[in-house]
mmCIF file with all atom_site columns, C-alpha atoms in Angstrom:
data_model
loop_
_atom_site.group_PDB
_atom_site.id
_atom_site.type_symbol
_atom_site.label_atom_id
_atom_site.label_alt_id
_atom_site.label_comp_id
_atom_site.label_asym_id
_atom_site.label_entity_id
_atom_site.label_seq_id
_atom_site.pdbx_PDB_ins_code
_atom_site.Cartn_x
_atom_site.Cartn_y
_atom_site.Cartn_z
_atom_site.occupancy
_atom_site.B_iso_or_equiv
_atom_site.pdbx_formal_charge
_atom_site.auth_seq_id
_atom_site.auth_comp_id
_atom_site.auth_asym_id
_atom_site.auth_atom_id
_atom_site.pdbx_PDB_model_num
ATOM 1   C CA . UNK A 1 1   ? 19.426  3.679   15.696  1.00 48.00 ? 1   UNK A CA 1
ATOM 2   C CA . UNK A 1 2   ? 22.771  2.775   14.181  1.00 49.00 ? 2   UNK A CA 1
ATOM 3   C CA . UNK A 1 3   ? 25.763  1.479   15.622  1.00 48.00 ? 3   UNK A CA 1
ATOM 4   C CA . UNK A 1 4   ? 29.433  1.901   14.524  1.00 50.00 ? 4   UNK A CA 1
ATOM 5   C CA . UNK A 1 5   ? 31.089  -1.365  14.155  1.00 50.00 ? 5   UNK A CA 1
ATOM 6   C CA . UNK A 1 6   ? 35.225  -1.241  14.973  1.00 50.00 ? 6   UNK A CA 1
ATOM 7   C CA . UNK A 1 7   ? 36.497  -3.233  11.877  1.00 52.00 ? 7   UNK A CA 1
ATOM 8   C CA . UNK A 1 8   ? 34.429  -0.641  9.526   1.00 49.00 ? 8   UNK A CA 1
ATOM 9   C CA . UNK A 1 9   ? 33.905  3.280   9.074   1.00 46.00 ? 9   UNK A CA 1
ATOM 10  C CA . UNK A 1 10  ? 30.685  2.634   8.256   1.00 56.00 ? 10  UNK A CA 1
ATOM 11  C CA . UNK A 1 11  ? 27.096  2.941   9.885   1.00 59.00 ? 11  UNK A CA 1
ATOM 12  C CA . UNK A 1 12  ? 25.430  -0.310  10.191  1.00 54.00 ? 12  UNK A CA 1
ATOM 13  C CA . UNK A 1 13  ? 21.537  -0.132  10.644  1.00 59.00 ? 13  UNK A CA 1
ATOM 14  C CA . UNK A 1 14  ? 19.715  -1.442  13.826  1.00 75.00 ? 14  UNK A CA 1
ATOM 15  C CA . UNK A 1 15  ? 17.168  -4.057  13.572  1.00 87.00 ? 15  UNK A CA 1
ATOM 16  C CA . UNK A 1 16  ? 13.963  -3.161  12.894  1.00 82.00 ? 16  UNK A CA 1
ATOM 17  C CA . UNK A 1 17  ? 11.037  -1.294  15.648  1.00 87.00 ? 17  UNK A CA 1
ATOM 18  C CA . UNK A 1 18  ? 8.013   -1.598  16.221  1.00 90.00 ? 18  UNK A CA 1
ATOM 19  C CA . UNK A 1 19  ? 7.335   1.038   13.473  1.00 93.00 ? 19  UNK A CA 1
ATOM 20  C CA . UNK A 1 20  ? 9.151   -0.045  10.615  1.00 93.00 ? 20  UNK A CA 1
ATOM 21  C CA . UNK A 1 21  ? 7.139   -2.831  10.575  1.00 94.00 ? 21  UNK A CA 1
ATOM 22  C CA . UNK A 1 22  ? 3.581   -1.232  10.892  1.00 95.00 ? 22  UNK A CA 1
ATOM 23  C CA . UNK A 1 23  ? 4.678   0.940   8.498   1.00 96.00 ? 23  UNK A CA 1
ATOM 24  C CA . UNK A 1 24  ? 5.630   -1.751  6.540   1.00 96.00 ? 24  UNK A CA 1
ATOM 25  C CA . UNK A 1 25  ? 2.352   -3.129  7.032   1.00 96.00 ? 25  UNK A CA 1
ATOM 26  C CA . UNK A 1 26  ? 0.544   0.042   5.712   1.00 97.00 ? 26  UNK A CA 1
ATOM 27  C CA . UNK A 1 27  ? 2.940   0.662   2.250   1.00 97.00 ? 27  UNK A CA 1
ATOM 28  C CA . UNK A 1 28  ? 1.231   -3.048  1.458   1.00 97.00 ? 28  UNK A CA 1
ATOM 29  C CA . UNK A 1 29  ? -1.865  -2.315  1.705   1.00 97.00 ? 29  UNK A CA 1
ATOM 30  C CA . UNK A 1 30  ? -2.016  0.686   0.366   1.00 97.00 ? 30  UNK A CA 1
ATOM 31  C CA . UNK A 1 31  ? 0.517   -0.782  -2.516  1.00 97.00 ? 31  UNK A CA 1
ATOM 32  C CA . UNK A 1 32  ? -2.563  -2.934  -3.306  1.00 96.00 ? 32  UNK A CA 1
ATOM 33  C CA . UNK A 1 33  ? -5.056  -0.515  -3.423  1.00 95.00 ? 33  UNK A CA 1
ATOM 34  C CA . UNK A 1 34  ? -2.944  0.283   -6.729  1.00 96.00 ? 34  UNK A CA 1
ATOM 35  C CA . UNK A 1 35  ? -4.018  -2.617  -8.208  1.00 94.00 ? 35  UNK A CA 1
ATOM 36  C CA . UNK A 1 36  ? -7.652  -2.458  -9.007  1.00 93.00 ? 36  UNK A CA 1
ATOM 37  C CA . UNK A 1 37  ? -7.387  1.233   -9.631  1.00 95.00 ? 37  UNK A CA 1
ATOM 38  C CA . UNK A 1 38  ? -4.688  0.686   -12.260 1.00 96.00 ? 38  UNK A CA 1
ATOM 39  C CA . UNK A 1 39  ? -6.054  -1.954  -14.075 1.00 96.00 ? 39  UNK A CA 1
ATOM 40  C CA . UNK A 1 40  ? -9.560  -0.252  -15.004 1.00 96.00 ? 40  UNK A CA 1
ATOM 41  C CA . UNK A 1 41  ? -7.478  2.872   -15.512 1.00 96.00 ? 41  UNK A CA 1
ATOM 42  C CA . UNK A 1 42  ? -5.812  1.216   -17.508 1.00 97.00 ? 42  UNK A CA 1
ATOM 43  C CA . UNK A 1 43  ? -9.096  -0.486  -19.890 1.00 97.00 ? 43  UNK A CA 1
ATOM 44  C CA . UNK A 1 44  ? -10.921 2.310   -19.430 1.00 96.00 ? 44  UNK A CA 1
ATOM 45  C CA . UNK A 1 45  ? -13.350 0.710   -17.194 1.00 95.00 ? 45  UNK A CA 1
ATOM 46  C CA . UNK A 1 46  ? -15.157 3.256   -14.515 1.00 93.00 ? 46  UNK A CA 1
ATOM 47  C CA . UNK A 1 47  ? -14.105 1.525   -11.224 1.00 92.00 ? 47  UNK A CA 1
ATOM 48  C CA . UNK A 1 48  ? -15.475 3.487   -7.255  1.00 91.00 ? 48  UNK A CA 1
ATOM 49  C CA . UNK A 1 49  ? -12.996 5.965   -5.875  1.00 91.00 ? 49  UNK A CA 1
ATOM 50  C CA . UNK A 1 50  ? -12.900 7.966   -2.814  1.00 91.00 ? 50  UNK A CA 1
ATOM 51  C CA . UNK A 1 51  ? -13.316 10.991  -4.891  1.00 91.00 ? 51  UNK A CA 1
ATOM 52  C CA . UNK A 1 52  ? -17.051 8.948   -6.695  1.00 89.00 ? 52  UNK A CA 1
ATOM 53  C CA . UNK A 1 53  ? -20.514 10.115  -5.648  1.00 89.00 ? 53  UNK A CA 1
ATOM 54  C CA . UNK A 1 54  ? -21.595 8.586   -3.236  1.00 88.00 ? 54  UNK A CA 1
ATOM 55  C CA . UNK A 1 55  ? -18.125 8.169   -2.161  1.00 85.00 ? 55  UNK A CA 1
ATOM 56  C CA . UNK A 1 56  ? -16.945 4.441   -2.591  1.00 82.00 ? 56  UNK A CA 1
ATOM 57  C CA . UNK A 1 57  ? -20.035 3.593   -4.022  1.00 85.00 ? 57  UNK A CA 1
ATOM 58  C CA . UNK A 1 58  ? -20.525 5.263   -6.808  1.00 89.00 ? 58  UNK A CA 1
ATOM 59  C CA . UNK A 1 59  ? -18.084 4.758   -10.301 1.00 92.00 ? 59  UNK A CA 1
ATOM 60  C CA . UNK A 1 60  ? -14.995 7.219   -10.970 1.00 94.00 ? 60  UNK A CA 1
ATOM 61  C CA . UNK A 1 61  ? -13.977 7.406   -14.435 1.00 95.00 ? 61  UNK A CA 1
ATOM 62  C CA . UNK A 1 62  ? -10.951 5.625   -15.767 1.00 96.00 ? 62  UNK A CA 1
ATOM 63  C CA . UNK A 1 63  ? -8.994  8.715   -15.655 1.00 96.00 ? 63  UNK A CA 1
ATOM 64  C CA . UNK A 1 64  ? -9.672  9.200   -12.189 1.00 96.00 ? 64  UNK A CA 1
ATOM 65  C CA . UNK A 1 65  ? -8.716  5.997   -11.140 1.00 96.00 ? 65  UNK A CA 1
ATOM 66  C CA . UNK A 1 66  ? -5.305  6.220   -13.370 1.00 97.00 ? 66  UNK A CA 1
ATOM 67  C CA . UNK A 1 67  ? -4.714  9.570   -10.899 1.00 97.00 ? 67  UNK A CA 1
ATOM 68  C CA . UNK A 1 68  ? -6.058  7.622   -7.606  1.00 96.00 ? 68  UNK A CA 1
ATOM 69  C CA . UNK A 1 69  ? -3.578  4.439   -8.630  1.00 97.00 ? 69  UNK A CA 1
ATOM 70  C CA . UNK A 1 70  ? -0.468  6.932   -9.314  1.00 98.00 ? 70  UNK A CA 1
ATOM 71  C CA . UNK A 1 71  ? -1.396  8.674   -5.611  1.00 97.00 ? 71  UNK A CA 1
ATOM 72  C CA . UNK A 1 72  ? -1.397  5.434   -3.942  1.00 98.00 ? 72  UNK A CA 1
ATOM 73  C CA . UNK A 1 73  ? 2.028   4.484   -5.314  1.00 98.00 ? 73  UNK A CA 1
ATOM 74  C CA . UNK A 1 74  ? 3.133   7.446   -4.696  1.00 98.00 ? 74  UNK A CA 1
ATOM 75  C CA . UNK A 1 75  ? 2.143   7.232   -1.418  1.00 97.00 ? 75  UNK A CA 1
ATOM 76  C CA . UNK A 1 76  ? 3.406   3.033   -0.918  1.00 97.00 ? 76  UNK A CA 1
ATOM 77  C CA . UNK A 1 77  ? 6.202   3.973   -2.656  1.00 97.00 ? 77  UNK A CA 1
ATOM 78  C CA . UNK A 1 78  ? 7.281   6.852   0.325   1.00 97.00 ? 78  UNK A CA 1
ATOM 79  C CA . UNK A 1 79  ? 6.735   4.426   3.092   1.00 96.00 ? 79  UNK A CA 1
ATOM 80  C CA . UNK A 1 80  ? 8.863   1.381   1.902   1.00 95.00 ? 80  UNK A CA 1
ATOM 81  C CA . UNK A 1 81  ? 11.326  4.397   0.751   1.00 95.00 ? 81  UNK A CA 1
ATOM 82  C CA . UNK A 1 82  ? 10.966  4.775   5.057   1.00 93.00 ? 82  UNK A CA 1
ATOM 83  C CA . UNK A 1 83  ? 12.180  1.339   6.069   1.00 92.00 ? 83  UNK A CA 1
ATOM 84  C CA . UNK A 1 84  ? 13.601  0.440   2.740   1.00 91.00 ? 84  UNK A CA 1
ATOM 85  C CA . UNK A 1 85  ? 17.033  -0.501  5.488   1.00 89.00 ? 85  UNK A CA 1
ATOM 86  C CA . UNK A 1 86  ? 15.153  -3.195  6.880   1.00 90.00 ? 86  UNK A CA 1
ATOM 87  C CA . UNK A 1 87  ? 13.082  -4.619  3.806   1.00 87.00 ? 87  UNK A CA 1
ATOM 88  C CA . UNK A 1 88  ? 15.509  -7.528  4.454   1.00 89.00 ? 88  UNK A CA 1
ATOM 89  C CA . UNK A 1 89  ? 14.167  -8.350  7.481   1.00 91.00 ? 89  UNK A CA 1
ATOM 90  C CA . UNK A 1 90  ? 11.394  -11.289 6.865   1.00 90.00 ? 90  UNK A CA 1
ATOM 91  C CA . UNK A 1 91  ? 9.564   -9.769  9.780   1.00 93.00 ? 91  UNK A CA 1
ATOM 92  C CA . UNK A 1 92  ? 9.335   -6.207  7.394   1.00 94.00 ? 92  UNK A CA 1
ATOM 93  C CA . UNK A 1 93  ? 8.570   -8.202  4.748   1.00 94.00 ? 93  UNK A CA 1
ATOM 94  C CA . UNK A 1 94  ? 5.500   -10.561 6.000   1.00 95.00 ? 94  UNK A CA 1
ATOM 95  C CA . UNK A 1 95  ? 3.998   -7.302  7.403   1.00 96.00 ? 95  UNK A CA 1
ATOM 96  C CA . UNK A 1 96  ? 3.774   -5.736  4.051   1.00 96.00 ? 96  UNK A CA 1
ATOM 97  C CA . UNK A 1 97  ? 2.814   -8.506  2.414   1.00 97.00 ? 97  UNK A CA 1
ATOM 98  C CA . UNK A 1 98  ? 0.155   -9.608  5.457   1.00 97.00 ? 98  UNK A CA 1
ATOM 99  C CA . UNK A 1 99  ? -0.889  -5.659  4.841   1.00 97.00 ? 99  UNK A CA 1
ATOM 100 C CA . UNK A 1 100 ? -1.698  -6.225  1.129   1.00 97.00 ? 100 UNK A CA 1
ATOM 101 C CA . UNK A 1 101 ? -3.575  -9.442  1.979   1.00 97.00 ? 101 UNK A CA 1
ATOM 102 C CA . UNK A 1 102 ? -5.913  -8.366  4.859   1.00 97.00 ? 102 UNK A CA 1
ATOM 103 C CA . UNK A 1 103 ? -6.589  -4.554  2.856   1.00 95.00 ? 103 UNK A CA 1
ATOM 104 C CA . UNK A 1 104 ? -7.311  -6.692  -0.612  1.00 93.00 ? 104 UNK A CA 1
ATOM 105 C CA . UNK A 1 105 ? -9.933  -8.977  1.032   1.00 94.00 ? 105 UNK A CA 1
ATOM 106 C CA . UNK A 1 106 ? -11.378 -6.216  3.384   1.00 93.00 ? 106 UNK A CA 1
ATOM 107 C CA . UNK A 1 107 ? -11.671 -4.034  0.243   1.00 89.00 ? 107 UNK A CA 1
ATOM 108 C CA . UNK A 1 108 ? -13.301 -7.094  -1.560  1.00 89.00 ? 108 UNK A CA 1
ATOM 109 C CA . UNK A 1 109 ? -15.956 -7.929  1.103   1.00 90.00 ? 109 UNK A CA 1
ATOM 110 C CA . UNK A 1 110 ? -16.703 -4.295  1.094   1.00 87.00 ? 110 UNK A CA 1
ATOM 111 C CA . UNK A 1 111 ? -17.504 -4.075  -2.370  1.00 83.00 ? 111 UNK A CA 1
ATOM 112 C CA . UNK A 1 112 ? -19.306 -7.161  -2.402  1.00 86.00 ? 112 UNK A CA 1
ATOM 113 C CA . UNK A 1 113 ? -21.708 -5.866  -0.022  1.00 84.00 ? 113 UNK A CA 1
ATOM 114 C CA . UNK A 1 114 ? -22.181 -2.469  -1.976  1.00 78.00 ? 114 UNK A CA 1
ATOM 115 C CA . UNK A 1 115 ? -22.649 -4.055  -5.124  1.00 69.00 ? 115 UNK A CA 1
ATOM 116 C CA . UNK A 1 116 ? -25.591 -6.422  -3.616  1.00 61.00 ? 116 UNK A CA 1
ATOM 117 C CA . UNK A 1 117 ? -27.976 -3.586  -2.592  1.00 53.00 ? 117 UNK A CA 1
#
């Protein structure tokens, strides 16, 4: 919602909802998903993607993950793009980065148990 403020023609944004922040929340974790999948891309390392058999388990080549790292940006970069009025907001801003945090060590304790068996 916006609101028109008497002094100025122009359209000043609300505060941020409920869903700018859990939206916020999910552009940072999925903005660090791009992380790991980039940088073995990028050394030519094979690294597990989605798209590995079995899925998540198995390695993906480095090409793959180079393609899996540009989708997930893609894909972080459409959601801040969403709420990119209220990235301001420290309350935006803890969510994405409280997003990246909880997906990176989720992601890490799941691949620590994989690669154990």
């Amino acid at each position: 919602m916006s609101r028109r403020d008497g002094a100025r023609s122009a359209t000043v944004p609300s505060r941020a909802g409920a869903r700018d922040v859990i939206v916020a929340g999910i552009a940072g974790s999925i903005a660090a998903n791009v992380v790991p999948h980039l940088a073995h891309g990028i050394t030519g390392r094979p690294f597990p993607t989605p798209f590995a058999n079995p899925p998540g388990v198995g390695d993906s080549s480095a090409v793959l993950n180079l393609i899996w790292a540009t989708v997930n940006a893609f894909g972080a970069v459409t959601l801040f793009a969403g709420v990119r009025h209220h990235l301001d907001e420290p309350r935006v801003r803890a969510s994405a980065a409280v997003g990246a945090v909880v997906s990176g060590a989720a992601v890490r304790a799941y691949f620590r148990s994989v690669r154990r068996h």
